[in-house]
PDB file of C-alpha atoms and ligand atoms in Angstrom:
ATOM      1  CA  MET A1380      10.481  11.993  -7.737  1.00 94.00           C
ATOM      2  CA  ASN A1381       7.120  11.929  -5.979  1.00 97.00           C
ATOM      3  CA  ILE A1382       5.907   9.051  -3.847  1.00 98.00           C
ATOM      4  CA  HIS A1383       2.286   8.920  -2.733  1.00 98.00           C
ATOM      5  CA  ILE A1384       1.590   6.656   0.214  1.00 98.00           C
ATOM      6  CA  LEU A1385      -2.090   5.650   0.252  1.00 98.00           C
ATOM      7  CA  VAL A1386      -3.193   4.466   3.686  1.00 98.00           C
ATOM      8  CA  GLY A1387      -5.948   1.981   4.486  1.00 98.00           C
ATOM      9  CA  THR A1388      -6.386   1.596   8.233  1.00 98.00           C
ATOM     10  CA  MET A1389      -8.920   0.866  10.911  1.00 98.00           C
ATOM     11  CA  THR A1390      -7.016   1.512  14.131  1.00 97.00           C
ATOM     12  CA  GLY A1391      -4.081   3.586  12.908  1.00 98.00           C
ATOM     13  CA  THR A1392      -1.243   1.045  12.699  1.00 98.00           C
ATOM     14  CA  ALA A1393      -0.878   1.372   8.935  1.00 98.00           C
ATOM     15  CA  GLN A1394      -0.930   5.159   9.332  1.00 98.00           C
ATOM     16  CA  LEU A1395       1.898   4.973  11.858  1.00 98.00           C
ATOM     17  CA  CYS A1396       3.907   2.854   9.415  1.00 98.00           C
ATOM     18  CA  ALA A1397       3.197   5.347   6.636  1.00 98.00           C
ATOM     19  CA  GLN A1398       4.386   8.249   8.793  1.00 97.00           C
ATOM     20  CA  GLU A1399       7.641   6.420   9.550  1.00 97.00           C
ATOM     21  CA  MET A1400       8.135   5.646   5.865  1.00 98.00           C
ATOM     22  CA  GLU A1401       7.406   9.239   4.878  1.00 97.00           C
ATOM     23  CA  LEU A1402      10.054  10.470   7.329  1.00 96.00           C
ATOM     24  CA  ALA A1403      12.574   7.942   6.059  1.00 96.00           C
ATOM     25  CA  LEU A1404      11.954   8.436   2.337  1.00 96.00           C
ATOM     26  CA  ASP A1405      11.374  12.178   2.066  1.00 93.00           C
ATOM     27  CA  ASP A1406      14.829  13.623   1.484  1.00 89.00           C
ATOM     28  CA  GLY A1407      14.182  16.580  -0.786  1.00 87.00           C
ATOM     29  CA  GLU A1408      15.053  14.604  -3.893  1.00 91.00           C
ATOM     30  CA  THR A1409      12.232  12.194  -3.122  1.00 95.00           C
ATOM     31  CA  VAL A1410       9.077  14.033  -2.084  1.00 97.00           C
ATOM     32  CA  VAL A1411       6.564  11.944  -0.158  1.00 97.00           C
ATOM     33  CA  SER A1412       2.898  12.668   0.459  1.00 97.00           C
ATOM     34  CA  THR A1413       0.817  10.464   2.728  1.00 98.00           C
ATOM     35  CA  LEU A1414      -2.902  10.294   2.004  1.00 98.00           C
ATOM     36  CA  LEU A1415      -5.520   8.455   4.007  1.00 98.00           C
ATOM     37  CA  MET A1416      -7.680   6.560   1.522  1.00 98.00           C
ATOM     38  CA  ASP A1417     -10.828   8.149   2.953  1.00 97.00           C
ATOM     39  CA  GLN A1418     -12.589  10.023   0.142  1.00 89.00           C
ATOM     40  CA  LEU A1419     -10.025   9.099  -2.504  1.00 98.00           C
ATOM     41  CA  ASP A1420     -11.249   7.730  -5.794  1.00 98.00           C
ATOM     42  CA  ALA A1421      -9.604   6.192  -8.843  1.00 98.00           C
ATOM     43  CA  THR A1422      -8.468   9.619 -10.097  1.00 98.00           C
ATOM     44  CA  VAL A1423      -5.744   9.640  -7.429  1.00 98.00           C
ATOM     45  CA  PHE A1424      -3.739   7.456  -9.810  1.00 98.00           C
ATOM     46  CA  GLN A1425      -3.578  10.340 -12.289  1.00 98.00           C
ATOM     47  CA  ARG A1426      -1.015  11.978 -10.017  1.00 97.00           C
ATOM     48  CA  GLU A1427       2.568  11.998 -11.161  1.00 96.00           C
ATOM     49  CA  GLY A1428       4.813   9.640  -9.215  1.00 96.00           C
ATOM     50  CA  VAL A1429       5.046   6.200  -7.658  1.00 98.00           C
ATOM     51  CA  PHE A1430       2.391   4.824  -5.294  1.00 98.00           C
ATOM     52  CA  LEU A1431       2.811   2.883  -2.092  1.00 98.00           C
ATOM     53  CA  ILE A1432      -0.283   1.076  -0.851  1.00 98.00           C
ATOM     54  CA  CYS A1433      -0.039   0.733   2.917  1.00 98.00           C
ATOM     55  CA  THR A1434      -3.091  -1.125   4.174  1.00 98.00           C
ATOM     56  CA  SER A1435      -4.319  -3.493   6.853  1.00 98.00           C
ATOM     57  CA  THR A1436      -6.962  -6.237   6.581  1.00 98.00           C
ATOM     58  CA  TYR A1437     -10.344  -6.556   8.280  1.00 98.00           C
ATOM     59  CA  GLY A1438     -13.535  -8.591   8.375  1.00 96.00           C
ATOM     60  CA  GLN A1439     -13.239 -11.695   6.239  1.00 92.00           C
ATOM     61  CA  GLY A1440     -10.047 -10.600   4.518  1.00 97.00           C
ATOM     62  CA  ASP A1441     -11.514  -7.265   3.441  1.00 98.00           C
ATOM     63  CA  VAL A1442      -9.853  -3.919   2.928  1.00 98.00           C
ATOM     64  CA  PRO A1443     -10.416  -1.544   5.880  1.00 98.00           C
ATOM     65  CA  ASP A1444     -13.575   0.613   5.837  1.00 98.00           C
ATOM     66  CA  ASN A1445     -11.666   3.759   4.872  1.00 98.00           C
ATOM     67  CA  ALA A1446     -10.227   1.966   1.822  1.00 98.00           C
ATOM     68  CA  ARG A1447     -13.483   0.548   0.528  1.00 98.00           C
ATOM     69  CA  ALA A1448     -14.597   3.555  -1.568  1.00 98.00           C
ATOM     70  CA  LEU A1449     -11.281   3.689  -3.442  1.00 98.00           C
ATOM     71  CA  TYR A1450     -11.194  -0.077  -3.946  1.00 98.00           C
ATOM     72  CA  GLU A1451     -14.794  -0.194  -5.228  1.00 98.00           C
ATOM     73  CA  ASP A1452     -14.262   2.845  -7.490  1.00 98.00           C
ATOM     74  CA  LEU A1453     -11.273   1.161  -9.145  1.00 98.00           C
ATOM     75  CA  LYS A1454     -13.296  -2.017  -9.592  1.00 98.00           C
ATOM     76  CA  ALA A1455     -16.246  -0.151 -11.087  1.00 98.00           C
ATOM     77  CA  LYS A1456     -14.393   2.263 -13.373  1.00 98.00           C
ATOM     78  CA  ARG A1457     -11.497  -0.022 -14.321  1.00 98.00           C
ATOM     79  CA  PRO A1458      -9.192   2.796 -15.486  1.00 98.00           C
ATOM     80  CA  ASP A1459      -6.118   1.964 -17.541  1.00 98.00           C
ATOM     81  CA  LEU A1460      -3.295   2.114 -14.993  1.00 98.00           C
ATOM     82  CA  SER A1461      -0.506   0.956 -17.279  1.00 97.00           C
ATOM     83  CA  HIS A1462       1.415   4.160 -16.470  1.00 96.00           C
ATOM     84  CA  VAL A1463       1.306   3.382 -12.722  1.00 98.00           C
ATOM     85  CA  ARG A1464       4.070   1.797 -10.646  1.00 97.00           C
ATOM     86  CA  TYR A1465       3.395   0.826  -7.085  1.00 98.00           C
ATOM     87  CA  GLY A1466       4.513  -1.085  -4.018  1.00 98.00           C
ATOM     88  CA  VAL A1467       2.494  -2.751  -1.273  1.00 98.00           C
ATOM     89  CA  PHE A1468       3.170  -2.725   2.454  1.00 98.00           C
ATOM     90  CA  GLY A1469       0.410  -4.904   3.874  1.00 98.00           C
ATOM     91  CA  LEU A1470      -0.564  -5.466   7.478  1.00 98.00           C
ATOM     92  CA  GLY A1471      -2.402  -8.468   8.834  1.00 98.00           C
ATOM     93  CA  ASP A1472      -2.320 -11.220  11.398  1.00 98.00           C
ATOM     94  CA  ARG A1473      -1.472 -14.869  10.691  1.00 98.00           C
ATOM     95  CA  THR A1474      -4.079 -15.895  13.265  1.00 97.00           C
ATOM     96  CA  TYR A1475      -6.467 -15.205  10.364  1.00 98.00           C
ATOM     97  CA  ALA A1476      -4.843 -18.015   8.397  1.00 97.00           C
ATOM     98  CA  GLU A1477      -7.371 -18.115   5.546  1.00 98.00           C
ATOM     99  CA  THR A1478      -7.294 -14.409   4.856  1.00 98.00           C
ATOM    100  CA  PHE A1479      -3.797 -13.417   5.977  1.00 98.00           C
ATOM    101  CA  ASN A1480      -2.898 -10.004   4.553  1.00 98.00           C
ATOM    102  CA  PHE A1481      -5.748 -10.042   2.043  1.00 98.00           C
ATOM    103  CA  GLY A1482      -6.172  -6.242   2.242  1.00 98.00           C
ATOM    104  CA  GLY A1483      -2.826  -5.661   0.539  1.00 98.00           C
ATOM    105  CA  LYS A1484      -3.359  -8.692  -1.681  1.00 98.00           C
ATOM    106  CA  ARG A1485      -6.702  -7.357  -2.957  1.00 98.00           C
ATOM    107  CA  PHE A1486      -5.200  -4.000  -3.923  1.00 98.00           C
ATOM    108  CA  ASP A1487      -2.190  -5.695  -5.484  1.00 98.00           C
ATOM    109  CA  GLU A1488      -4.336  -7.989  -7.634  1.00 98.00           C
ATOM    110  CA  LEU A1489      -6.695  -5.223  -8.694  1.00 98.00           C
ATOM    111  CA  LEU A1490      -3.928  -2.782  -9.627  1.00 98.00           C
ATOM    112  CA  ALA A1491      -2.140  -5.509 -11.605  1.00 98.00           C
ATOM    113  CA  GLU A1492      -5.408  -6.347 -13.406  1.00 98.00           C
ATOM    114  CA  LEU A1493      -5.694  -2.686 -14.403  1.00 98.00           C
ATOM    115  CA  GLY A1494      -2.213  -2.761 -15.913  1.00 98.00           C
ATOM    116  CA  ALA A1495      -0.161  -1.193 -13.105  1.00 98.00           C
ATOM    117  CA  ARG A1496       3.282  -2.643 -12.417  1.00 97.00           C
ATOM    118  CA  ARG A1497       4.406  -3.531  -8.924  1.00 98.00           C
ATOM    119  CA  ILE A1498       7.924  -2.704  -7.822  1.00 98.00           C
ATOM    120  CA  GLY A1499       9.413  -5.191  -5.342  1.00 97.00           C
ATOM    121  CA  GLU A1500       7.614  -7.896  -3.391  1.00 97.00           C
ATOM    122  CA  ARG A1501       4.408  -7.259  -1.483  1.00 98.00           C
ATOM    123  CA  HIS A1502       5.326  -6.984   2.178  1.00 98.00           C
ATOM    124  CA  MET A1503       3.091  -8.916   4.579  1.00 98.00           C
ATOM    125  CA  HIS A1504       3.441  -7.839   8.170  1.00 98.00           C
ATOM    126  CA  ASP A1505       2.177 -10.298  10.784  1.00 98.00           C
ATOM    127  CA  ALA A1506       0.807  -8.666  13.946  1.00 98.00           C
ATOM    128  CA  SER A1507       1.117 -12.007  15.813  1.00 98.00           C
ATOM    129  CA  SER A1508       4.886 -12.110  15.211  1.00 97.00           C
ATOM    130  CA  GLY A1509       5.666  -9.576  17.939  1.00 95.00           C
ATOM    131  CA  VAL A1510       7.743  -7.565  15.475  1.00 96.00           C
ATOM    132  CA  LEU A1511       6.734  -3.895  15.438  1.00 96.00           C
ATOM    133  CA  PRO A1512       5.353  -3.015  11.997  1.00 97.00           C
ATOM    134  CA  GLU A1513       6.725   0.530  12.062  1.00 95.00           C
ATOM    135  CA  GLU A1514      10.260  -0.851  12.550  1.00 94.00           C
ATOM    136  CA  THR A1515       9.880  -3.328   9.699  1.00 95.00           C
ATOM    137  CA  ALA A1516       8.400  -0.531   7.601  1.00 97.00           C
ATOM    138  CA  LEU A1517      11.533   1.578   8.001  1.00 95.00           C
ATOM    139  CA  GLU A1518      13.797  -1.213   6.813  1.00 95.00           C
ATOM    140  CA  TRP A1519      11.457  -2.382   4.071  1.00 97.00           C
ATOM    141  CA  CYS A1520      10.908   1.063   2.579  1.00 97.00           C
ATOM    142  CA  GLN A1521      14.642   1.740   2.176  1.00 96.00           C
ATOM    143  CA  GLU A1522      15.013  -1.440   0.145  1.00 97.00           C
ATOM    144  CA  TRP A1523      11.867  -0.599  -1.782  1.00 98.00           C
ATOM    145  CA  LEU A1524      13.124   2.905  -2.610  1.00 97.00           C
ATOM    146  CA  ALA A1525      16.329   1.439  -4.054  1.00 96.00           C
ATOM    147  CA  LYS A1526      14.200  -0.777  -6.326  1.00 97.00           C
ATOM    148  CA  VAL A1527      12.013   2.184  -7.274  1.00 96.00           C
ATOM    149  CA  LYS A1528      15.084   4.191  -8.285  1.00 93.00           C
ATOM    150  CA  ASP A1529      16.417   1.262 -10.345  1.00 93.00           C
ATOM    151  CA  SER A1530      13.062   0.853 -12.009  1.00 90.00           C
ATOM    152  CA  VAL A1531      12.691   4.564 -12.797  1.00 85.00           C
ATOM    153  CA  ALA A1532      16.265   4.664 -14.182  1.00 86.00           C
ATOM    154  CA  ALA A1533      15.512   1.629 -16.371  1.00 87.00           C
ATOM    155  CA  GLY A1534      12.448   3.463 -17.754  1.00 77.00           C
TER     156      GLY A1534
HETATM  157  C1  LIG B1654     -11.868  -7.517  13.620  1.00 97.03           C
HETATM  158  C2  LIG B1654     -10.530  -7.757  12.967  1.00 97.03           C
HETATM  159  C3  LIG B1654     -10.468  -8.499  11.811  1.00 97.03           C
HETATM  160  C4  LIG B1654      -9.229  -8.766  11.196  1.00 97.03           C
HETATM  161  N1  LIG B1654      -9.194  -9.550  10.065  1.00 97.03           N
HETATM  162  C5  LIG B1654      -7.994  -9.871   9.521  1.00 97.03           C
HETATM  163  C6  LIG B1654      -7.920 -10.737   8.384  1.00 97.03           C
HETATM  164  O1  LIG B1654      -8.926 -11.233   7.864  1.00 97.03           O
HETATM  165  N2  LIG B1654      -6.673 -11.029   7.893  1.00 97.03           N
HETATM  166  C7  LIG B1654      -5.531 -10.522   8.412  1.00 97.03           C
HETATM  167  O2  LIG B1654      -4.438 -10.825   7.930  1.00 97.03           O
HETATM  168  N3  LIG B1654      -5.580  -9.684   9.501  1.00 97.03           N
HETATM  169  C8  LIG B1654      -6.772  -9.351  10.052  1.00 97.03           C
HETATM  170  N4  LIG B1654      -6.815  -8.508  11.146  1.00 97.03           N
HETATM  171  C9  LIG B1654      -5.538  -7.970  11.705  1.00 97.03           C
HETATM  172  C10 LIG B1654      -5.239  -6.514  11.304  1.00 97.03           C
HETATM  173  O3  LIG B1654      -5.126  -6.356   9.908  1.00 97.03           O
HETATM  174  C11 LIG B1654      -3.892  -6.122  11.975  1.00 97.03           C
HETATM  175  O4  LIG B1654      -4.055  -6.144  13.359  1.00 97.03           O
HETATM  176  C12 LIG B1654      -3.369  -4.770  11.518  1.00 97.03           C
HETATM  177  O5  LIG B1654      -2.074  -4.557  12.073  1.00 97.03           O
HETATM  178  C13 LIG B1654      -4.264  -3.620  11.943  1.00 97.03           C
HETATM  179  O6  LIG B1654      -3.795  -2.438  11.335  1.00 97.03           O
HETATM  180  P1  LIG B1654      -4.605  -1.037  11.408  1.00 97.03           P
HETATM  181  O7  LIG B1654      -4.520  -0.567  12.826  1.00 97.03           O
HETATM  182  O8  LIG B1654      -3.871  -0.141  10.466  1.00 97.03           O
HETATM  183  O9  LIG B1654      -6.014  -1.259  10.951  1.00 97.03           O
HETATM  184  C14 LIG B1654      -8.046  -8.248  11.765  1.00 97.03           C
HETATM  185  C15 LIG B1654      -8.111  -7.493  12.959  1.00 97.03           C
HETATM  186  C16 LIG B1654      -9.331  -7.242  13.554  1.00 97.03           C
HETATM  187  C17 LIG B1654      -9.370  -6.443  14.840  1.00 97.03           C
END
């Protein structure tokens, strides 16, 4: 099985989490590729496999700059993503109470609108919690992988 981790980041924290998750999940049976969202467009979802959106939040609850082109392309082209299954590992900071973790939320809502099916709950890391996101990511992704395997087995 292939897993594609798509990374939206401004200062590299989401990328660090993605690297940890790639190391944890890639075991030969599960092959993981990590792609920064820079220069990706909606066609990335034509790839075979399951997608993991790993993105932070910026501005007024926006997706990071490097994620904007992909997000806008999906919104403009509105491809049918009913074949797509995905998870979301979001990063944010509860200090931004009104827009907490909106980067992951925006992708989640858009993908669902386009027919994709999420596996597991959307994770919402809180930078103000003092918990290291890359540690949470390790734990979270193992649980997520188990759900992915169940979901793929169920068809
Ligand atoms: C200028 C700025 C704006 C931010 N805006 C939000 C926001 O609206 N909502 C949120 O949950 N987090 C917000 N954050 C927190 C980041 O998403 C969080 O620190 C994240 O871990 C950064 O990950 P990155 O290094 O991958 O970009 C903001 C951080 C900065 C510096």
